[in-house]
JSON list of C-alpha atoms in Angstrom, two decimals:
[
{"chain": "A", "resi": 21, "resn": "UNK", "atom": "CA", "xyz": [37.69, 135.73, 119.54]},
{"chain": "A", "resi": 22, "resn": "UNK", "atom": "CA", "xyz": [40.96, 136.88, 120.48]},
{"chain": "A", "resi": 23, "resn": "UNK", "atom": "CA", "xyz": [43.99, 134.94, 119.28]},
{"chain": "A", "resi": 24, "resn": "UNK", "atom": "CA", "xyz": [47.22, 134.73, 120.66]},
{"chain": "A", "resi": 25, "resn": "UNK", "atom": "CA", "xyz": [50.42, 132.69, 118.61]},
{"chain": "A", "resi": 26, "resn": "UNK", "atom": "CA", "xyz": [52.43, 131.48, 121.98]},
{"chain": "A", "resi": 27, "resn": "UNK", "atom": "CA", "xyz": [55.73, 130.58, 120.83]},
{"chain": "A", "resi": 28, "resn": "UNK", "atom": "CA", "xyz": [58.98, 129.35, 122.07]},
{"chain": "A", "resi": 29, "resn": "UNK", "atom": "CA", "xyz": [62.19, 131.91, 121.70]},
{"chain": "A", "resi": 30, "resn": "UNK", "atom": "CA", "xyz": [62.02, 135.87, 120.09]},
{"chain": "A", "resi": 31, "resn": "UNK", "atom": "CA", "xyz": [61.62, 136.94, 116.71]},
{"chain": "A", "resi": 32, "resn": "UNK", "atom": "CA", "xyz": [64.33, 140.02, 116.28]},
{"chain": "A", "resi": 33, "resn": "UNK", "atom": "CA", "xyz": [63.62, 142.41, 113.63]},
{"chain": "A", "resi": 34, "resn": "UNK", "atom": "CA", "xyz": [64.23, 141.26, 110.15]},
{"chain": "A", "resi": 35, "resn": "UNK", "atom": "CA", "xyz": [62.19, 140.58, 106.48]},
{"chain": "A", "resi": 36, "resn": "UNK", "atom": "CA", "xyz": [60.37, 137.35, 109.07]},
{"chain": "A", "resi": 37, "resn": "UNK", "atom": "CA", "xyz": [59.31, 140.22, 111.57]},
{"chain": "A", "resi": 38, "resn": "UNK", "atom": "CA", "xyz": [58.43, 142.69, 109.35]},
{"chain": "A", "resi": 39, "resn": "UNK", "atom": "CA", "xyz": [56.09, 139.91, 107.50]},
{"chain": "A", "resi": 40, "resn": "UNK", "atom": "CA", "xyz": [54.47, 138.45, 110.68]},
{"chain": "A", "resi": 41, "resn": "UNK", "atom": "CA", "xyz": [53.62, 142.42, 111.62]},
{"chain": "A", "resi": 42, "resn": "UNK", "atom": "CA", "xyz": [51.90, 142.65, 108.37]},
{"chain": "A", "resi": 43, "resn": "UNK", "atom": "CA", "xyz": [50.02, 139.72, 108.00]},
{"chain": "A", "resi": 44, "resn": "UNK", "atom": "CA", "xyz": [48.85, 140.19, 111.67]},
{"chain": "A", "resi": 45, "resn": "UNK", "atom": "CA", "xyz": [48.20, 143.46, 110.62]},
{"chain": "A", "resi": 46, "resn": "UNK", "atom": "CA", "xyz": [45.87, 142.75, 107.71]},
{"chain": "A", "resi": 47, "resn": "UNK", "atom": "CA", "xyz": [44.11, 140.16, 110.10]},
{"chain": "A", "resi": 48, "resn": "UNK", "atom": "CA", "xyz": [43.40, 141.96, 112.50]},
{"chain": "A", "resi": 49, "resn": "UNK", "atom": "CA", "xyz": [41.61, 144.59, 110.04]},
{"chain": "A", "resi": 50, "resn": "UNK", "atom": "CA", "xyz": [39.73, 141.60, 108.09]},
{"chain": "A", "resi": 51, "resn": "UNK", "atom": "CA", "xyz": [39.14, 139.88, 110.98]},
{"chain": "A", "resi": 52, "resn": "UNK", "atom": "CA", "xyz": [37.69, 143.11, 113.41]},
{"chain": "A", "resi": 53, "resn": "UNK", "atom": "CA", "xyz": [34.21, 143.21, 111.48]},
{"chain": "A", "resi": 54, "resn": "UNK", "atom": "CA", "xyz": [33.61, 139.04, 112.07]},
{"chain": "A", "resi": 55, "resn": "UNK", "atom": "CA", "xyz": [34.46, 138.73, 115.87]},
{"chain": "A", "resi": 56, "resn": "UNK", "atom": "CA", "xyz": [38.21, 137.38, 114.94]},
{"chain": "A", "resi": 57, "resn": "UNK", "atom": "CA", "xyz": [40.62, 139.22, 116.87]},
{"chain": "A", "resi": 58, "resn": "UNK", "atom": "CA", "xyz": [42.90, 141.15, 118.16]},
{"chain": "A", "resi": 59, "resn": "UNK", "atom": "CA", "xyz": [46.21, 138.67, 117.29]},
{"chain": "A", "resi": 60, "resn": "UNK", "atom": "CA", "xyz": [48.98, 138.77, 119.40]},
{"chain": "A", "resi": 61, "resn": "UNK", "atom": "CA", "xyz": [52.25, 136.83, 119.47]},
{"chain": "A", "resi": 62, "resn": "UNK", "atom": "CA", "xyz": [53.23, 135.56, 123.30]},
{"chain": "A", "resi": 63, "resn": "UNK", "atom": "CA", "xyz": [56.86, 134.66, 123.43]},
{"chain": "A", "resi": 64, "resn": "UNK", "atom": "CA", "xyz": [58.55, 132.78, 126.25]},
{"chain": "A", "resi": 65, "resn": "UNK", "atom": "CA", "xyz": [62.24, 131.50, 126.47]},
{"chain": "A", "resi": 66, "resn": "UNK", "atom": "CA", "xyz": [63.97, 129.54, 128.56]},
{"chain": "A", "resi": 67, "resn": "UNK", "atom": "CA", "xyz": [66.87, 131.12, 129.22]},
{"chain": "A", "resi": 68, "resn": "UNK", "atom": "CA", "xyz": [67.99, 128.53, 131.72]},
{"chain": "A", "resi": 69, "resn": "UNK", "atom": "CA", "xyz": [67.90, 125.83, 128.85]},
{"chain": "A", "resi": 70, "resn": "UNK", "atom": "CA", "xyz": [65.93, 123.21, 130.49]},
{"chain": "A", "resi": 71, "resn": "UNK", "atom": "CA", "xyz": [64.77, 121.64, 127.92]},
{"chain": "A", "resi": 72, "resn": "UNK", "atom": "CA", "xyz": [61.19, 120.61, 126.33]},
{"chain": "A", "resi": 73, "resn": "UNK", "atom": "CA", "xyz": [59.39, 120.59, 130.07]},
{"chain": "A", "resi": 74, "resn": "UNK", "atom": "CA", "xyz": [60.34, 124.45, 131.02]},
{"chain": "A", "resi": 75, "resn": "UNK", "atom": "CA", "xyz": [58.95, 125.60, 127.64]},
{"chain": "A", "resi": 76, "resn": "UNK", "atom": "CA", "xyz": [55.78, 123.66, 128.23]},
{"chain": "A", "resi": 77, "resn": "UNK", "atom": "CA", "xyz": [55.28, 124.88, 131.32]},
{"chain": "A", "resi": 78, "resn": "UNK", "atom": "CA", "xyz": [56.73, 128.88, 130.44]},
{"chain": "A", "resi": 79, "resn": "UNK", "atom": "CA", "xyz": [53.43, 128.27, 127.38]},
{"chain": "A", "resi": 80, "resn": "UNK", "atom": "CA", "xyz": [51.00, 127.37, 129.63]},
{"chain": "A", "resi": 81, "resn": "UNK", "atom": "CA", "xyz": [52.30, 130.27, 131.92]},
{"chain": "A", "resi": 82, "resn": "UNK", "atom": "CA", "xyz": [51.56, 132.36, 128.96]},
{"chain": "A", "resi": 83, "resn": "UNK", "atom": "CA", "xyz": [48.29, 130.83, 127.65]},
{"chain": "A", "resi": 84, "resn": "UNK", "atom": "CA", "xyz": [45.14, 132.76, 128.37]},
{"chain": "A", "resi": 85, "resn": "UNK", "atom": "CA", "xyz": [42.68, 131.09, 130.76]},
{"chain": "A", "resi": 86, "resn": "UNK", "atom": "CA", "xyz": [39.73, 129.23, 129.28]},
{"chain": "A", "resi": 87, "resn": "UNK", "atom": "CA", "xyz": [41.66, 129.44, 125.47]},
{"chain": "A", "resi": 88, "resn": "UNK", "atom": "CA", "xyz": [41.39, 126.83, 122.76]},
{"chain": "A", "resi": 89, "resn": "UNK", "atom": "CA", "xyz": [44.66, 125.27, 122.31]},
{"chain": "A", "resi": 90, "resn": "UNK", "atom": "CA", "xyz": [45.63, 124.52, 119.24]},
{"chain": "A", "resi": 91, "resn": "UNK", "atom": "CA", "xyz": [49.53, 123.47, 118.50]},
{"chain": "A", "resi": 92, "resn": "UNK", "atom": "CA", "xyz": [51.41, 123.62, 115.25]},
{"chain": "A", "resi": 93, "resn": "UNK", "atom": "CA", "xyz": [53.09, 120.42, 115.31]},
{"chain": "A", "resi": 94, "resn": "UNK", "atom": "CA", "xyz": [54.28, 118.11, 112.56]},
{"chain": "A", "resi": 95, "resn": "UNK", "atom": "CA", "xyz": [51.93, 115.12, 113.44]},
{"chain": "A", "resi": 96, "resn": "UNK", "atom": "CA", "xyz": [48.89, 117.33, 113.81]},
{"chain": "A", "resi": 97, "resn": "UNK", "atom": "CA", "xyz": [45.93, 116.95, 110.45]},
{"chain": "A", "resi": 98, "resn": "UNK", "atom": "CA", "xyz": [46.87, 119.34, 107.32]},
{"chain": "A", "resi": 99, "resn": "UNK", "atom": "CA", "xyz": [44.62, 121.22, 106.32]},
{"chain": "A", "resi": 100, "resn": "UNK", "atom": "CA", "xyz": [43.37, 123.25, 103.28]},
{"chain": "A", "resi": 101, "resn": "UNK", "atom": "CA", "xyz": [42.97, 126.96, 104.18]},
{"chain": "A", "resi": 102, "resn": "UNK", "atom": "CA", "xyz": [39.25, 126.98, 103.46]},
{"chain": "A", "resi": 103, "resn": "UNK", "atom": "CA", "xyz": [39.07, 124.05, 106.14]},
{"chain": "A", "resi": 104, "resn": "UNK", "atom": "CA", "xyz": [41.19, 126.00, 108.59]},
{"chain": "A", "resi": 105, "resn": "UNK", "atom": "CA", "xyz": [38.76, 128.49, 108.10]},
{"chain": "A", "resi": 106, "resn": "UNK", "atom": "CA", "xyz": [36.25, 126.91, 109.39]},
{"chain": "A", "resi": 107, "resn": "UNK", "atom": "CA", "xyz": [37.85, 125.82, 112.01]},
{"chain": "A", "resi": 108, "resn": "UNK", "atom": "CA", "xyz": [38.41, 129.63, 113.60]},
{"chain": "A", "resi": 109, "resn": "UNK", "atom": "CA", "xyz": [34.82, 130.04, 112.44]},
{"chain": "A", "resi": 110, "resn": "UNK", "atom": "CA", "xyz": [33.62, 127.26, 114.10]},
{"chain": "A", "resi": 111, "resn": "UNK", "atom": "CA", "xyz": [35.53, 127.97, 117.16]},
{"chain": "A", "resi": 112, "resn": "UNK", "atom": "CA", "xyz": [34.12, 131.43, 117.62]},
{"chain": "A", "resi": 113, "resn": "UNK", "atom": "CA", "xyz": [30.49, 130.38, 116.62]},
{"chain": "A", "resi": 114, "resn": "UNK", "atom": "CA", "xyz": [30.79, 128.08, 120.07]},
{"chain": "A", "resi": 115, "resn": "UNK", "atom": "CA", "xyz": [31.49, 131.74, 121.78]},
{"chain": "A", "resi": 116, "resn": "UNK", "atom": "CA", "xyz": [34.85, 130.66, 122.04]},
{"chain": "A", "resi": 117, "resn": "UNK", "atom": "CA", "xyz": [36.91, 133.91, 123.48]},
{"chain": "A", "resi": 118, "resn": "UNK", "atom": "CA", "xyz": [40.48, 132.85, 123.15]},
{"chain": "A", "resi": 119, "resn": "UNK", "atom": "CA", "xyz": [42.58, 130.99, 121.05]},
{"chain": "A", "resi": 120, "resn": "UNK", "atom": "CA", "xyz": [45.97, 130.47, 121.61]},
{"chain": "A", "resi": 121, "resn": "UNK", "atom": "CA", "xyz": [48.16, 129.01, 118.87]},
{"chain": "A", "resi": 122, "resn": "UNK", "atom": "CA", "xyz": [51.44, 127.48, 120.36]},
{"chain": "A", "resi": 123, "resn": "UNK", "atom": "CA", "xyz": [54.97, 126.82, 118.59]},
{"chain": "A", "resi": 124, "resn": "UNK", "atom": "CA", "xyz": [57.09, 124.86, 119.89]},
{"chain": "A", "resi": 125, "resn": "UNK", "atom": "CA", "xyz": [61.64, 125.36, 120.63]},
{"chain": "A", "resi": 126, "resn": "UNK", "atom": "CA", "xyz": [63.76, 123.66, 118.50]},
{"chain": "A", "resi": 127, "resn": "UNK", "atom": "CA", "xyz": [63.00, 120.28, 119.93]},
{"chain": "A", "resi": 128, "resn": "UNK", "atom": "CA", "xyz": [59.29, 120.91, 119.34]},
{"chain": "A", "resi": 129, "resn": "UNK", "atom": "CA", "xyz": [56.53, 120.92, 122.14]},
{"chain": "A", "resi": 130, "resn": "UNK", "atom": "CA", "xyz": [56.30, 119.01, 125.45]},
{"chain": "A", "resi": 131, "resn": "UNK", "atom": "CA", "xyz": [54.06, 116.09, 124.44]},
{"chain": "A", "resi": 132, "resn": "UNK", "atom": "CA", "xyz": [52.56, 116.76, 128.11]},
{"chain": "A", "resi": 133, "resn": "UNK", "atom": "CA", "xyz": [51.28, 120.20, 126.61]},
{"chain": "A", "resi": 134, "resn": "UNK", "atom": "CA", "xyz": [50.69, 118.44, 123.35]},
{"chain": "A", "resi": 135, "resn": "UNK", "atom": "CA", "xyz": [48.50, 115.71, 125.22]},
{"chain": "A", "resi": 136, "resn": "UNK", "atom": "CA", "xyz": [46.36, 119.02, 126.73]},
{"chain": "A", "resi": 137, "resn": "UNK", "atom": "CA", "xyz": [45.29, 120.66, 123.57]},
{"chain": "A", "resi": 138, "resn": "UNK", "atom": "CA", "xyz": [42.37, 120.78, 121.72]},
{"chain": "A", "resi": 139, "resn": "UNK", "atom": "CA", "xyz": [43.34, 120.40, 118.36]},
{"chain": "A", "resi": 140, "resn": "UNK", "atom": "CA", "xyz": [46.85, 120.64, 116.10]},
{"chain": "A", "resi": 141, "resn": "UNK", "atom": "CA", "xyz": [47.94, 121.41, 113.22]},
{"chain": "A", "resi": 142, "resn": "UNK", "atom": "CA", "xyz": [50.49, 120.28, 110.82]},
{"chain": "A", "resi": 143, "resn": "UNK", "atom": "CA", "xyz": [52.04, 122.58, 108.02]},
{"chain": "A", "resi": 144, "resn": "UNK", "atom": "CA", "xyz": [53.21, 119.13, 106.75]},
{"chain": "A", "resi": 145, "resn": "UNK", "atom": "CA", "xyz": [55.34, 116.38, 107.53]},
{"chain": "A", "resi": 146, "resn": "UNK", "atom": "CA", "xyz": [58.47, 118.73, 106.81]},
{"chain": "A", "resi": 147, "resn": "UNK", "atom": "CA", "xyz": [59.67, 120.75, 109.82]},
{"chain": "A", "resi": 148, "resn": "UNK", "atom": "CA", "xyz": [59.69, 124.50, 109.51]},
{"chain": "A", "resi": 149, "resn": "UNK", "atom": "CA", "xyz": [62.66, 127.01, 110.82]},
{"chain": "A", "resi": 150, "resn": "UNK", "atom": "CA", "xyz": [60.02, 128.64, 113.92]},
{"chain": "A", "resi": 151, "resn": "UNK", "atom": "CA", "xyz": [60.19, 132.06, 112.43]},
{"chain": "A", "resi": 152, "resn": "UNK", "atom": "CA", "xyz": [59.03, 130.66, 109.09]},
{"chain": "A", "resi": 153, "resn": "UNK", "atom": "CA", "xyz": [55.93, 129.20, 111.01]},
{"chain": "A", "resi": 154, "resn": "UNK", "atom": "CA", "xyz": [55.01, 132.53, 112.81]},
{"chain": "A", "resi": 155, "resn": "UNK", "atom": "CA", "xyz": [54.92, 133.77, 109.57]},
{"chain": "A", "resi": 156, "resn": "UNK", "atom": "CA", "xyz": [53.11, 131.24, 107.38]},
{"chain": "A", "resi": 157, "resn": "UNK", "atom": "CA", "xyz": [50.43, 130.94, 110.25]},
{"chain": "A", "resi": 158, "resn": "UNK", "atom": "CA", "xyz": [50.11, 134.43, 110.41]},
{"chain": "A", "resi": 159, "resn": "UNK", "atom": "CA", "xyz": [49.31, 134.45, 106.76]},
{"chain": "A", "resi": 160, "resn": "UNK", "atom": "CA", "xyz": [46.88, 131.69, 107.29]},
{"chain": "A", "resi": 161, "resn": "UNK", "atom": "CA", "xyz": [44.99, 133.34, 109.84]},
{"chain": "A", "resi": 162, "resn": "UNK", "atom": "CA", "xyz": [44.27, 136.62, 107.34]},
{"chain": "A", "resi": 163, "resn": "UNK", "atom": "CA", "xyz": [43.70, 133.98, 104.69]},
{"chain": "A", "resi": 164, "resn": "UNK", "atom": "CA", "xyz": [41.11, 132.14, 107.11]},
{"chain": "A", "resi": 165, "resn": "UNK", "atom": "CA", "xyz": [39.55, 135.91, 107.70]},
{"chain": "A", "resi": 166, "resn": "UNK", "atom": "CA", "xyz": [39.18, 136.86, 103.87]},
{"chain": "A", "resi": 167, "resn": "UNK", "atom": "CA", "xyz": [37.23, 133.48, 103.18]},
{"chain": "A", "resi": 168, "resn": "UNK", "atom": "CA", "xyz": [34.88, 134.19, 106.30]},
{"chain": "A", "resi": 169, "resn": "UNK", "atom": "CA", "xyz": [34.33, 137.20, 105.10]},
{"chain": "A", "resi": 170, "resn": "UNK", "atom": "CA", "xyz": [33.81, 135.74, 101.47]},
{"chain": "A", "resi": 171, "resn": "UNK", "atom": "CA", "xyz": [36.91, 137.25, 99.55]},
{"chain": "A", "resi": 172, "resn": "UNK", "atom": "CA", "xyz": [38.19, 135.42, 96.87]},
{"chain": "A", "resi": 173, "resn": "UNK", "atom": "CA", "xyz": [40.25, 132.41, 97.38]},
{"chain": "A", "resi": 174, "resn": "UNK", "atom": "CA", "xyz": [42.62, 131.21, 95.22]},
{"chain": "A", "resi": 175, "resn": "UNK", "atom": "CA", "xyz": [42.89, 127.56, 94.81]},
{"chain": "A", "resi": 176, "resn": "UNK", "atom": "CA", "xyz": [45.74, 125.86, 92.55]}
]
């Protein structure tokens, strides 16, 4: 199952870059030998500054045909990573080929895109600066991959 993070605005390069490249990294190696992968990040702008509406409609531009869609979004369910683990699992059991992850602009994502997907996500009920989310999400998707493979996991 490929996955692809669709996200609002560019990531320049930076300690946030140079994490999301290695955790995306590392999935991609964990994550080759169970069906999960390649990862990709997809990032649109609106460089006219329309608003909400033209980044909802530059991510479903970008979204792969037929993909799950799952937004990060501050009123979607938290989840531990072991659950969110399942989750990919379960999606690519159901011969799911694409996943696409979407993060929202600054104002968060068009609620007519968030009305469309499948399933969201919440990192919690604070909000996140965007390149901190790439990052943590990335980190949860090798995290998700060394528990399907049945790595340790470290619970506190």
């Amino acid at each position: 199952m490929r996955i692809s993070i669709c996200a609002v605005g560019r990531l320049r390069a930076g300690p946030e870059k140079t994490l999301l490249d290695d955790y995306l990294t590392r999935f991609d190696r964990t994550g080759r030998a169970l069906g999960l992968g390649p990862a990709r990040v997809i990032e649109v702008e609106d460089k006219k500054n329309a608003g909400m509406g033209a980044e909802g409609a530059l991510l479903r531009k970008a979204l792969p045909k037929g993909a799950v869609i799952c937004t990060l979004d501050e009123r979607g369910r938290v989840m531990s990573s072991p659950d969110f683990a399942k989750k990919l699992g379960g999606w690519r059991e159901a011969g799911r080929q694409d996943l696409a992850l979407i993060i929202g602009g600054a104002d968060g994502i068009d609620p007519n895109l968030r009305d469309e997907a499948d399933f969201s996500i919440s990192f919690g009920s604070m909000v996140w600066p965007h390149m901190l989310v790439r990052v943590m999400l990335a980190e949860q998707m090798y995290r998700a991959a060394t528990i399907l493979s049945g790595g340790p996991y470290h619970r506190v």
